[in-house]
CSV table of C-alpha atoms and ligand atoms in Angstrom, one decimal:
chain,number,residue,atom,x,y,z
A,1,MET,CA,-21.5,-256.4,222.9
A,2,PHE,CA,-18.1,-254.7,223.0
A,3,TYR,CA,-18.5,-253.7,226.6
A,4,ARG,CA,-19.9,-257.0,227.4
A,5,LEU,CA,-16.8,-259.0,225.7
A,6,PHE,CA,-14.2,-256.5,227.8
A,7,ALA,CA,-16.4,-257.4,231.1
A,8,LEU,CA,-15.9,-261.1,230.3
A,9,PHE,CA,-11.8,-260.7,229.4
A,10,SER,CA,-11.9,-258.8,232.6
A,11,LEU,CA,-13.4,-261.5,234.6
A,12,ILE,CA,-11.2,-264.1,233.3
A,13,PHE,CA,-7.8,-262.6,233.1
A,14,CYS,CA,-8.3,-259.4,236.0
A,15,SER,CA,-8.3,-261.8,239.0
A,16,ASN,CA,-7.0,-259.0,241.5
A,17,LEU,CA,-9.5,-256.0,240.7
A,18,TYR,CA,-10.2,-253.6,243.5
A,19,GLY,CA,-13.8,-251.9,244.1
A,20,GLY,CA,-13.7,-248.4,244.8
A,21,ASP,CA,-15.8,-245.6,245.2
A,22,ILE,CA,-19.6,-245.8,244.5
A,23,TRP,CA,-22.0,-243.5,243.0
A,24,LEU,CA,-25.5,-243.5,241.6
A,25,THR,CA,-27.3,-242.1,238.5
A,26,TRP,CA,-30.3,-241.9,236.4
A,27,GLN,CA,-30.4,-242.7,232.8
A,28,ASN,CA,-34.2,-244.0,231.9
A,29,ASP,CA,-37.0,-243.6,234.4
A,30,PRO,CA,-36.3,-242.8,237.8
A,31,THR,CA,-39.4,-244.4,239.1
A,32,SER,CA,-38.1,-247.8,238.1
A,33,THR,CA,-34.3,-247.9,237.3
A,34,MET,CA,-31.1,-247.1,239.0
A,35,VAL,CA,-27.5,-247.0,237.9
A,36,ILE,CA,-24.9,-248.0,240.2
A,37,SER,CA,-21.0,-247.1,238.9
A,38,TRP,CA,-18.0,-247.9,241.1
A,39,LEU,CA,-14.4,-247.2,240.0
A,40,SER,CA,-11.9,-250.3,239.8
A,41,SER,CA,-8.5,-251.2,239.2
A,42,LYS,CA,-6.5,-254.0,238.0
A,43,GLU,CA,-6.5,-255.0,241.2
A,44,THR,CA,-10.2,-255.8,241.7
A,45,LYS,CA,-11.4,-259.0,242.6
A,46,PRO,CA,-14.1,-260.7,239.9
A,47,ALA,CA,-16.8,-260.9,242.9
A,48,HIS,CA,-16.4,-256.9,242.6
A,49,LEU,CA,-18.0,-256.9,239.0
A,50,PHE,CA,-21.3,-258.2,240.6
A,51,VAL,CA,-23.9,-255.7,242.6
A,52,SER,CA,-26.4,-257.9,244.7
A,53,TYR,CA,-29.8,-255.8,245.4
A,54,ARG,CA,-33.2,-256.3,247.2
A,55,LYS,CA,-35.7,-254.4,249.0
A,56,TYR,CA,-34.8,-252.6,252.0
A,57,GLY,CA,-36.1,-254.6,254.7
A,58,SER,CA,-36.7,-258.2,253.3
A,59,GLU,CA,-36.4,-260.7,255.7
A,60,ASP,CA,-35.3,-263.7,253.4
A,61,ASP,CA,-31.8,-263.6,252.1
A,62,SER,CA,-33.1,-263.2,248.4
A,63,TRP,CA,-30.3,-261.0,246.8
A,64,SER,CA,-30.7,-260.7,243.2
A,65,LYS,CA,-27.0,-260.6,241.4
A,66,PHE,CA,-26.4,-258.6,238.5
A,67,LEU,CA,-23.3,-258.4,236.5
A,68,SER,CA,-21.8,-254.6,236.0
A,69,THR,CA,-20.6,-253.9,232.5
A,70,ILE,CA,-17.0,-252.7,232.3
A,71,ILE,CA,-16.0,-249.5,230.8
A,72,PRO,CA,-12.4,-247.9,230.1
A,73,PHE,CA,-11.7,-245.2,232.2
A,74,PRO,CA,-10.6,-242.6,229.5
A,75,ALA,CA,-8.7,-240.8,232.2
A,76,ASP,CA,-6.5,-243.2,233.6
A,77,GLU,CA,-5.8,-246.7,231.6
A,78,ASP,CA,-5.2,-248.7,234.8
A,79,LYS,CA,-8.7,-247.8,236.2
A,80,PHE,CA,-12.1,-248.9,234.8
A,81,ILE,CA,-15.7,-248.0,235.5
A,82,CYS,CA,-18.3,-251.1,236.7
A,83,TYR,CA,-21.8,-249.8,235.2
A,84,ALA,CA,-24.7,-251.6,236.3
A,85,GLU,CA,-28.1,-250.4,235.5
A,86,LEU,CA,-30.9,-252.3,237.7
A,87,LEU,CA,-34.4,-252.2,236.0
A,88,GLY,CA,-37.9,-253.1,236.7
A,89,LEU,CA,-37.6,-251.6,240.4
A,90,GLU,CA,-40.5,-250.8,242.7
A,91,ALA,CA,-41.7,-246.7,242.5
A,92,ASP,CA,-41.1,-244.9,246.0
A,93,THR,CA,-39.0,-247.9,247.2
A,94,GLU,CA,-36.1,-247.8,249.0
A,95,TYR,CA,-33.3,-251.1,248.1
A,96,GLU,CA,-30.2,-252.1,249.4
A,97,PHE,CA,-27.2,-253.2,247.6
A,98,ARG,CA,-23.7,-254.4,248.0
A,99,ILE,CA,-20.8,-254.9,245.6
A,100,LYS,CA,-19.6,-258.0,247.0
A,101,ASN,CA,-21.1,-260.6,249.6
A,102,ASN,CA,-20.2,-259.7,253.1
A,103,GLU,CA,-19.1,-256.3,252.5
A,104,GLU,CA,-20.7,-252.9,253.7
A,105,ILE,CA,-24.1,-252.6,252.3
A,106,TYR,CA,-25.7,-249.2,251.1
A,107,ARG,CA,-29.1,-248.2,249.9
A,108,PHE,CA,-31.2,-246.1,247.5
A,109,LYS,CA,-34.5,-244.6,246.6
A,110,THR,CA,-36.4,-244.9,243.5
A,111,ALA,CA,-38.5,-241.8,242.7
A,112,PRO,CA,-42.3,-242.2,243.2
A,113,ASN,CA,-44.9,-242.5,240.5
A,114,THR,CA,-46.9,-239.8,241.4
A,115,ILE,CA,-46.7,-236.7,243.7
A,116,ASP,CA,-49.1,-237.2,246.3
A,117,LYS,CA,-46.9,-235.6,248.4
A,118,PRO,CA,-44.1,-232.8,247.9
A,119,ILE,CA,-41.1,-233.9,246.5
A,120,SER,CA,-37.6,-232.1,246.9
A,121,PHE,CA,-34.4,-232.2,245.0
A,122,ILE,CA,-31.1,-230.0,244.8
A,123,VAL,CA,-29.5,-228.1,241.8
A,124,GLY,CA,-26.1,-226.7,241.6
A,125,GLY,CA,-23.1,-226.6,239.6
A,126,ASP,CA,-19.3,-225.2,239.5
A,127,THR,CA,-18.4,-227.9,242.6
A,128,LEU,CA,-14.8,-228.7,243.0
A,129,GLU,CA,-12.5,-225.9,242.0
A,130,ASP,CA,-9.5,-226.1,244.1
A,131,ASN,CA,-10.5,-226.1,247.6
A,132,THR,CA,-12.1,-229.4,248.8
A,133,SER,CA,-13.1,-228.2,252.1
A,134,LEU,CA,-15.7,-225.6,250.0
A,135,PHE,CA,-16.9,-228.9,248.2
A,136,LYS,CA,-17.2,-231.0,251.5
A,137,VAL,CA,-19.1,-228.2,253.5
A,138,THR,CA,-21.7,-227.6,250.8
A,139,ASN,CA,-22.0,-231.4,250.0
A,140,LYS,CA,-22.7,-232.0,253.8
A,141,ARG,CA,-25.4,-229.2,253.9
A,142,ALA,CA,-27.2,-230.6,251.0
A,143,ALA,CA,-27.4,-234.1,252.2
A,144,LYS,CA,-28.8,-232.9,255.6
A,145,TYR,CA,-31.6,-231.9,253.4
A,146,GLU,CA,-32.4,-235.5,252.2
A,147,PRO,CA,-33.1,-234.4,248.8
A,148,LEU,CA,-34.5,-237.3,246.0
A,149,PHE,CA,-31.3,-236.7,243.7
A,150,VAL,CA,-28.7,-234.0,243.1
A,151,ALA,CA,-28.6,-231.8,239.6
A,152,ILE,CA,-25.0,-230.8,239.0
A,153,GLY,CA,-24.7,-227.7,236.0
A,154,GLY,CA,-21.4,-228.7,235.3
A,155,ASP,CA,-17.7,-228.0,236.2
A,156,ILE,CA,-17.8,-230.8,238.1
A,157,ALA,CA,-14.2,-231.5,239.3
A,158,TYR,CA,-12.5,-229.1,237.2
A,159,ALA,CA,-10.6,-231.9,235.8
A,160,VAL,CA,-9.6,-230.2,232.3
A,161,THR,CA,-7.3,-227.1,232.1
A,162,ASN,CA,-7.6,-226.1,228.6
A,163,THR,CA,-7.1,-229.2,226.9
A,164,LYS,CA,-5.3,-231.3,229.4
A,165,GLU,CA,-7.3,-233.6,232.1
A,166,ASP,CA,-6.0,-234.6,235.2
A,167,PRO,CA,-7.6,-238.0,236.2
A,168,ARG,CA,-7.1,-237.6,239.8
A,169,ARG,CA,-9.3,-234.6,239.7
A,170,TRP,CA,-12.2,-236.9,238.9
A,171,GLN,CA,-11.3,-239.6,241.4
A,172,LYS,CA,-10.9,-237.1,244.2
A,173,TRP,CA,-14.3,-235.6,243.2
A,174,LEU,CA,-15.7,-239.1,243.2
A,175,GLU,CA,-14.1,-240.0,246.8
A,176,ILE,CA,-15.6,-237.0,248.2
A,177,TRP,CA,-19.0,-237.6,246.7
A,178,PHE,CA,-19.1,-241.0,248.0
A,179,GLU,CA,-17.9,-239.8,251.5
A,180,THR,CA,-20.3,-236.9,251.9
A,181,MET,CA,-23.6,-237.6,249.9
A,182,ARG,CA,-25.4,-239.6,252.1
A,183,ILE,CA,-28.9,-239.8,254.0
A,184,ASP,CA,-28.6,-241.9,257.5
A,185,SER,CA,-25.1,-242.9,256.8
A,186,ASN,CA,-25.7,-245.4,254.0
A,187,ARG,CA,-28.2,-244.1,251.7
A,188,LEU,CA,-26.7,-242.9,248.7
A,189,ILE,CA,-27.8,-239.8,247.0
A,190,PRO,CA,-28.0,-240.3,242.9
A,191,ILE,CA,-26.5,-237.7,241.0
A,192,VAL,CA,-27.8,-236.6,237.3
A,193,ALA,CA,-25.3,-234.0,235.5
A,194,VAL,CA,-24.3,-232.0,232.4
A,195,PRO,CA,-20.9,-231.2,231.3
A,196,GLY,CA,-19.2,-227.3,231.6
A,197,ASN,CA,-16.6,-226.0,230.1
A,198,HIS,CA,-14.0,-227.6,232.8
A,199,ASP,CA,-15.6,-230.9,232.0
A,200,VAL,CA,-14.3,-231.1,228.2
A,201,ARG,CA,-11.1,-231.0,226.7
A,202,GLY,CA,-10.7,-227.5,224.7
A,203,GLY,CA,-14.0,-226.3,226.7
A,204,PHE,CA,-15.8,-225.3,224.3
A,205,ASP,CA,-17.0,-226.3,220.7
A,206,ARG,CA,-15.5,-229.6,221.0
A,207,ALA,CA,-16.6,-233.4,220.0
A,208,HIS,CA,-17.7,-236.2,222.0
A,209,LYS,CA,-14.1,-237.7,222.2
A,210,ASP,CA,-13.2,-234.5,224.2
A,211,ALA,CA,-16.0,-235.5,227.1
A,212,GLU,CA,-14.9,-239.1,227.2
A,213,THR,CA,-14.5,-239.1,230.8
A,214,PHE,CA,-17.7,-237.1,231.6
A,215,TYR,CA,-19.5,-239.8,229.4
A,216,ALA,CA,-18.5,-242.5,231.0
A,217,LEU,CA,-19.3,-241.4,234.5
A,218,PHE,CA,-22.6,-240.0,234.1
A,219,ARG,CA,-24.3,-241.5,230.8
A,220,SER,CA,-24.5,-244.8,229.7
A,221,PRO,CA,-22.3,-246.5,227.1
A,222,THR,CA,-25.5,-246.2,224.5
A,223,ARG,CA,-26.9,-242.9,225.5
A,224,ARG,CA,-26.8,-239.8,223.8
A,225,GLU,CA,-25.1,-236.8,225.1
A,226,TYR,CA,-28.1,-234.7,226.1
A,227,THR,CA,-31.3,-236.2,227.6
A,228,VAL,CA,-34.5,-235.6,229.6
A,229,LEU,CA,-35.3,-237.3,232.4
A,230,ARG,CA,-39.3,-237.8,233.1
A,231,PHE,CA,-40.6,-238.3,236.3
A,232,GLY,CA,-43.9,-239.7,236.1
A,233,THR,CA,-46.0,-237.1,235.0
A,234,TYR,CA,-45.0,-234.6,237.4
A,235,LEU,CA,-41.3,-233.8,236.6
A,236,SER,CA,-39.1,-233.4,232.9
A,237,LEU,CA,-35.5,-232.4,233.8
A,238,TYR,CA,-33.9,-231.6,230.4
A,239,LEU,CA,-30.4,-232.0,230.8
A,240,LEU,CA,-28.3,-229.7,228.2
A,241,ASP,CA,-24.7,-229.1,226.6
A,242,SER,CA,-24.5,-225.7,226.8
A,243,GLY,CA,-21.9,-225.7,223.6
A,244,HIS,CA,-18.9,-227.7,225.4
A,245,ALA,CA,-19.1,-231.2,223.0
A,246,ILE,CA,-22.4,-230.7,221.6
A,247,PRO,CA,-23.5,-227.5,219.6
A,248,VAL,CA,-26.1,-225.5,221.2
A,249,ASN,CA,-27.9,-225.0,218.0
A,250,GLY,CA,-28.5,-227.8,215.4
A,251,VAL,CA,-29.6,-231.4,216.5
A,252,GLN,CA,-29.7,-230.8,220.1
A,253,LYS,CA,-32.0,-227.8,219.7
A,254,VAL,CA,-34.3,-229.5,217.2
A,255,TRP,CA,-34.5,-232.7,219.9
A,256,LEU,CA,-35.2,-230.3,222.6
A,257,GLN,CA,-37.9,-228.6,220.6
A,258,GLU,CA,-39.6,-231.9,220.2
A,259,GLU,CA,-39.0,-233.0,223.7
A,260,LEU,CA,-40.9,-230.1,224.9
A,261,LYS,CA,-43.6,-230.5,222.8
A,262,LYS,CA,-44.3,-233.6,224.2
A,263,ASP,CA,-44.3,-232.3,227.7
A,264,ALA,CA,-47.4,-229.8,227.5
A,265,LEU,CA,-49.0,-231.9,230.3
A,266,MET,CA,-46.4,-232.3,232.7
A,267,LEU,CA,-46.9,-230.7,235.6
A,268,HIS,CA,-43.3,-228.8,236.2
A,269,ARG,CA,-40.7,-228.8,233.3
A,270,MET,CA,-37.0,-227.4,234.3
A,271,ALA,CA,-33.8,-227.3,232.3
A,272,VAL,CA,-30.3,-227.7,233.6
A,273,TYR,CA,-26.9,-226.6,231.7
A,274,HIS,CA,-24.2,-224.9,232.4
A,275,VAL,CA,-23.4,-220.9,230.3
A,276,PRO,CA,-25.7,-218.6,231.5
A,277,ALA,CA,-28.6,-217.0,229.2
A,278,TYR,CA,-28.7,-214.1,231.5
A,279,PRO,CA,-25.4,-213.8,233.5
A,280,SER,CA,-24.8,-212.3,236.4
A,281,VAL,CA,-21.1,-212.1,236.3
A,282,SER,CA,-20.4,-212.2,232.4
A,283,THR,CA,-21.4,-209.3,230.1
A,284,LEU,CA,-25.0,-210.2,228.3
A,285,ASP,CA,-23.1,-210.0,224.9
A,286,GLN,CA,-20.5,-212.3,226.3
A,287,LYS,CA,-20.2,-214.9,223.0
A,288,TYR,CA,-21.3,-217.9,224.8
A,289,CYS,CA,-24.2,-216.7,227.0
A,290,ALA,CA,-25.4,-214.9,223.7
A,291,ARG,CA,-25.1,-218.0,221.9
A,292,VAL,CA,-27.4,-220.0,224.1
A,293,ARG,CA,-29.7,-216.6,224.9
A,294,LYS,CA,-30.2,-217.0,221.1
A,295,HIS,CA,-31.0,-220.4,220.6
A,296,TRP,CA,-32.9,-221.7,223.8
A,297,PRO,CA,-35.1,-219.0,225.5
A,298,PRO,CA,-37.6,-218.7,222.3
A,299,ILE,CA,-37.8,-222.6,222.6
A,300,PHE,CA,-38.3,-222.2,226.5
A,301,ASP,CA,-40.9,-219.5,225.7
A,302,LYS,CA,-42.7,-221.2,223.1
A,303,TYR,CA,-43.1,-224.4,225.3
A,304,ASP,CA,-43.4,-222.7,228.8
A,305,LEU,CA,-40.6,-223.9,230.6
A,306,HIS,CA,-40.5,-223.0,234.3
A,307,PHE,CA,-37.3,-222.9,235.5
A,308,ALA,CA,-33.6,-222.7,233.9
A,309,PHE,CA,-31.0,-223.7,236.2
A,310,GLU,CA,-27.8,-221.9,235.0
A,311,ASN,CA,-24.2,-221.9,236.1
A,312,HIS,CA,-20.4,-220.7,235.0
A,313,ASP,CA,-20.7,-217.5,236.7
A,314,HIS,CA,-19.9,-218.5,240.1
A,315,ALA,CA,-22.0,-216.4,242.2
A,316,TYR,CA,-25.9,-216.5,242.8
A,317,LYS,CA,-28.7,-215.1,240.7
A,318,ARG,CA,-32.3,-215.4,239.9
A,319,THR,CA,-33.8,-213.4,236.9
A,320,HIS,CA,-37.5,-211.6,236.9
A,321,PRO,CA,-39.7,-214.2,234.8
A,322,LEU,CA,-38.9,-213.4,231.3
A,323,ARG,CA,-40.2,-214.3,228.2
A,324,ASN,CA,-38.7,-212.6,224.5
A,325,ASN,CA,-36.0,-210.9,226.7
A,326,LYS,CA,-38.3,-209.0,228.5
A,327,VAL,CA,-39.7,-209.2,231.9
A,328,ASN,CA,-43.0,-210.8,232.0
A,329,SER,CA,-45.3,-212.8,234.7
A,330,LYS,CA,-45.6,-215.7,232.4
A,331,GLY,CA,-42.0,-216.3,231.4
A,332,VAL,CA,-39.1,-218.2,232.2
A,333,VAL,CA,-37.3,-217.9,235.7
A,334,TYR,CA,-33.6,-218.2,235.2
A,335,ILE,CA,-31.7,-219.5,238.4
A,336,GLY,CA,-28.0,-220.4,239.8
A,337,ASP,CA,-24.9,-219.4,238.3
A,338,GLY,CA,-22.6,-221.7,240.0
A,339,SER,CA,-21.0,-221.6,243.2
A,340,TRP,CA,-21.3,-224.8,245.1
A,341,GLY,CA,-18.1,-225.1,245.8
A,342,THR,CA,-15.8,-222.4,244.2
A,343,ASN,CA,-14.8,-219.0,245.7
A,344,PRO,CA,-18.0,-217.0,244.8
A,345,ARG,CA,-17.4,-213.7,242.5
A,346,LEU,CA,-19.0,-210.2,242.4
A,347,PRO,CA,-22.3,-210.4,240.2
A,348,ILE,CA,-20.9,-207.2,238.6
A,349,GLN,CA,-23.9,-207.1,236.2
A,350,ALA,CA,-26.5,-206.6,239.2
A,351,PRO,CA,-27.0,-202.6,238.6
A,352,ASN,CA,-27.2,-202.6,235.1
A,353,ALA,CA,-28.9,-205.6,234.3
A,354,GLN,CA,-33.0,-205.4,234.3
A,355,TYR,CA,-33.5,-209.0,234.0
A,356,LEU,CA,-32.0,-209.6,237.5
A,357,ALA,CA,-34.2,-210.0,240.3
A,358,GLU,CA,-31.7,-211.0,242.9
A,359,THR,CA,-28.0,-211.4,243.2
A,360,ARG,CA,-25.5,-212.3,245.9
A,361,SER,CA,-21.7,-213.1,246.0
A,362,GLU,CA,-22.1,-216.4,247.7
A,363,GLN,CA,-21.6,-220.0,247.6
A,364,GLN,CA,-24.9,-221.9,247.3
A,365,PHE,CA,-27.5,-224.5,246.0
A,366,CYS,CA,-31.1,-224.5,244.9
A,367,TYR,CA,-33.2,-226.6,247.2
A,368,VAL,CA,-36.4,-227.2,244.8
A,369,THR,CA,-39.7,-228.7,246.2
A,370,ILE,CA,-42.4,-229.5,243.8
A,371,SER,CA,-45.9,-230.2,244.4
A,372,LYS,CA,-49.5,-230.4,242.8
A,373,LYS,CA,-49.9,-227.1,243.8
A,374,LYS,CA,-46.5,-225.3,243.5
A,375,ARG,CA,-43.4,-225.1,242.7
A,376,SER,CA,-40.5,-223.5,245.1
A,377,ILE,CA,-36.8,-222.7,245.4
A,378,GLU,CA,-35.1,-222.1,248.7
A,379,VAL,CA,-31.3,-220.7,247.8
A,380,VAL,CA,-28.9,-222.0,250.8
A,381,THR,CA,-25.6,-221.4,252.0
A,382,PRO,CA,-23.3,-224.1,253.2
A,383,ASP,CA,-23.4,-222.5,256.7
A,384,GLY,CA,-27.4,-223.0,256.6
A,385,ARG,CA,-28.5,-219.5,255.7
A,386,VAL,CA,-31.4,-219.1,253.3
A,387,LEU,CA,-30.4,-216.3,250.8
A,388,ASP,CA,-33.6,-215.9,248.8
A,389,LYS,CA,-36.9,-217.7,248.5
A,390,TYR,CA,-38.9,-218.1,245.3
A,391,SER,CA,-42.1,-219.8,244.5
A,392,GLN,CA,-44.9,-220.2,241.8
A,393,THR,CA,-48.4,-221.3,242.6
A,394,ILE,CA,-50.1,-223.9,239.7
A,395,LYS,CA,-52.7,-222.4,238.0
A,396,LYS,CA,-55.8,-224.9,237.1
A,397,LYS,CA,-56.0,-224.8,233.4
J,401,FE2,FE1,-17.6,-222.9,233.5
């Protein structure tokens, strides 16, 4: 109610608002919804608070209009986020939309209901530390793969240093994402994200209020901090907080266990979070890694998670399948370690860690393809080299 009133107030009094960069996310069913968000300032015109949309290729002029909810942008009091969650969309369908009449038209695509043909998406983390060109070049390579969506595992804009947050870094990130993450010049690629220590004021063991900007950008005004996205009956993607604004233990852990229990028949089960349980650069006994490893892998083991995408260490790693902290062919594979747009570090744990199957000091992302028969990953560098390939064949029960 507060946000609706805020939207109406803004419509009446903020007659000169300006529409900024656009990003897409999912908060609910990816087969029938899409969240369109954009950043506005007090110069925005009222028309910029509406999104018009229709199925791509419609011949008549039947645009549906939807009034966005306005959310304060916590990092900058002169800015607002316009948030529009479109519901009741058709699965596996392209839509076109515009933020006001006669302005540029963009497109998005909903996820399929079923996995009749292979589906691909991308996972990576630690995206824009200091060097924007490292971020841009990886974005451009990722967009060429035309993924259904991109999952980012935290340390997104590095807007937070210790307890200070710099809003310009979020704005720069949104601007570059909007410019580069497109298919065929105007189809925007949805992002689903989790927080890292550089997205939350104070980094670790903080509270909801310390991650206000992250939530305002990547969660709905009413959605909880951690979530699972279910794509039909073929993919569950768990988006977790590895101890930044929400404890690893406690209600998040209870929730994770309950949700994984529901997913016994889900074809592919994967999790994305920031701090690695099985690091490649940090030591195994580093306190935040040890904490994640203590609480989550036992649950992953119990409910047969397939892949856990980890970040934060700025290198590439893939573990052997692990169960009960030991190599086991039926175990969970931990992959990632987050170097989308950072200068990569040396994976110094590699010689000592029996759990690591592959490590590299390279910028990279994981290109994931799932089908009825297989789940596979290609690890790709910004210049297009494939660093590693890994796949699992699905056994019939
Ligand atoms: Fe981090």
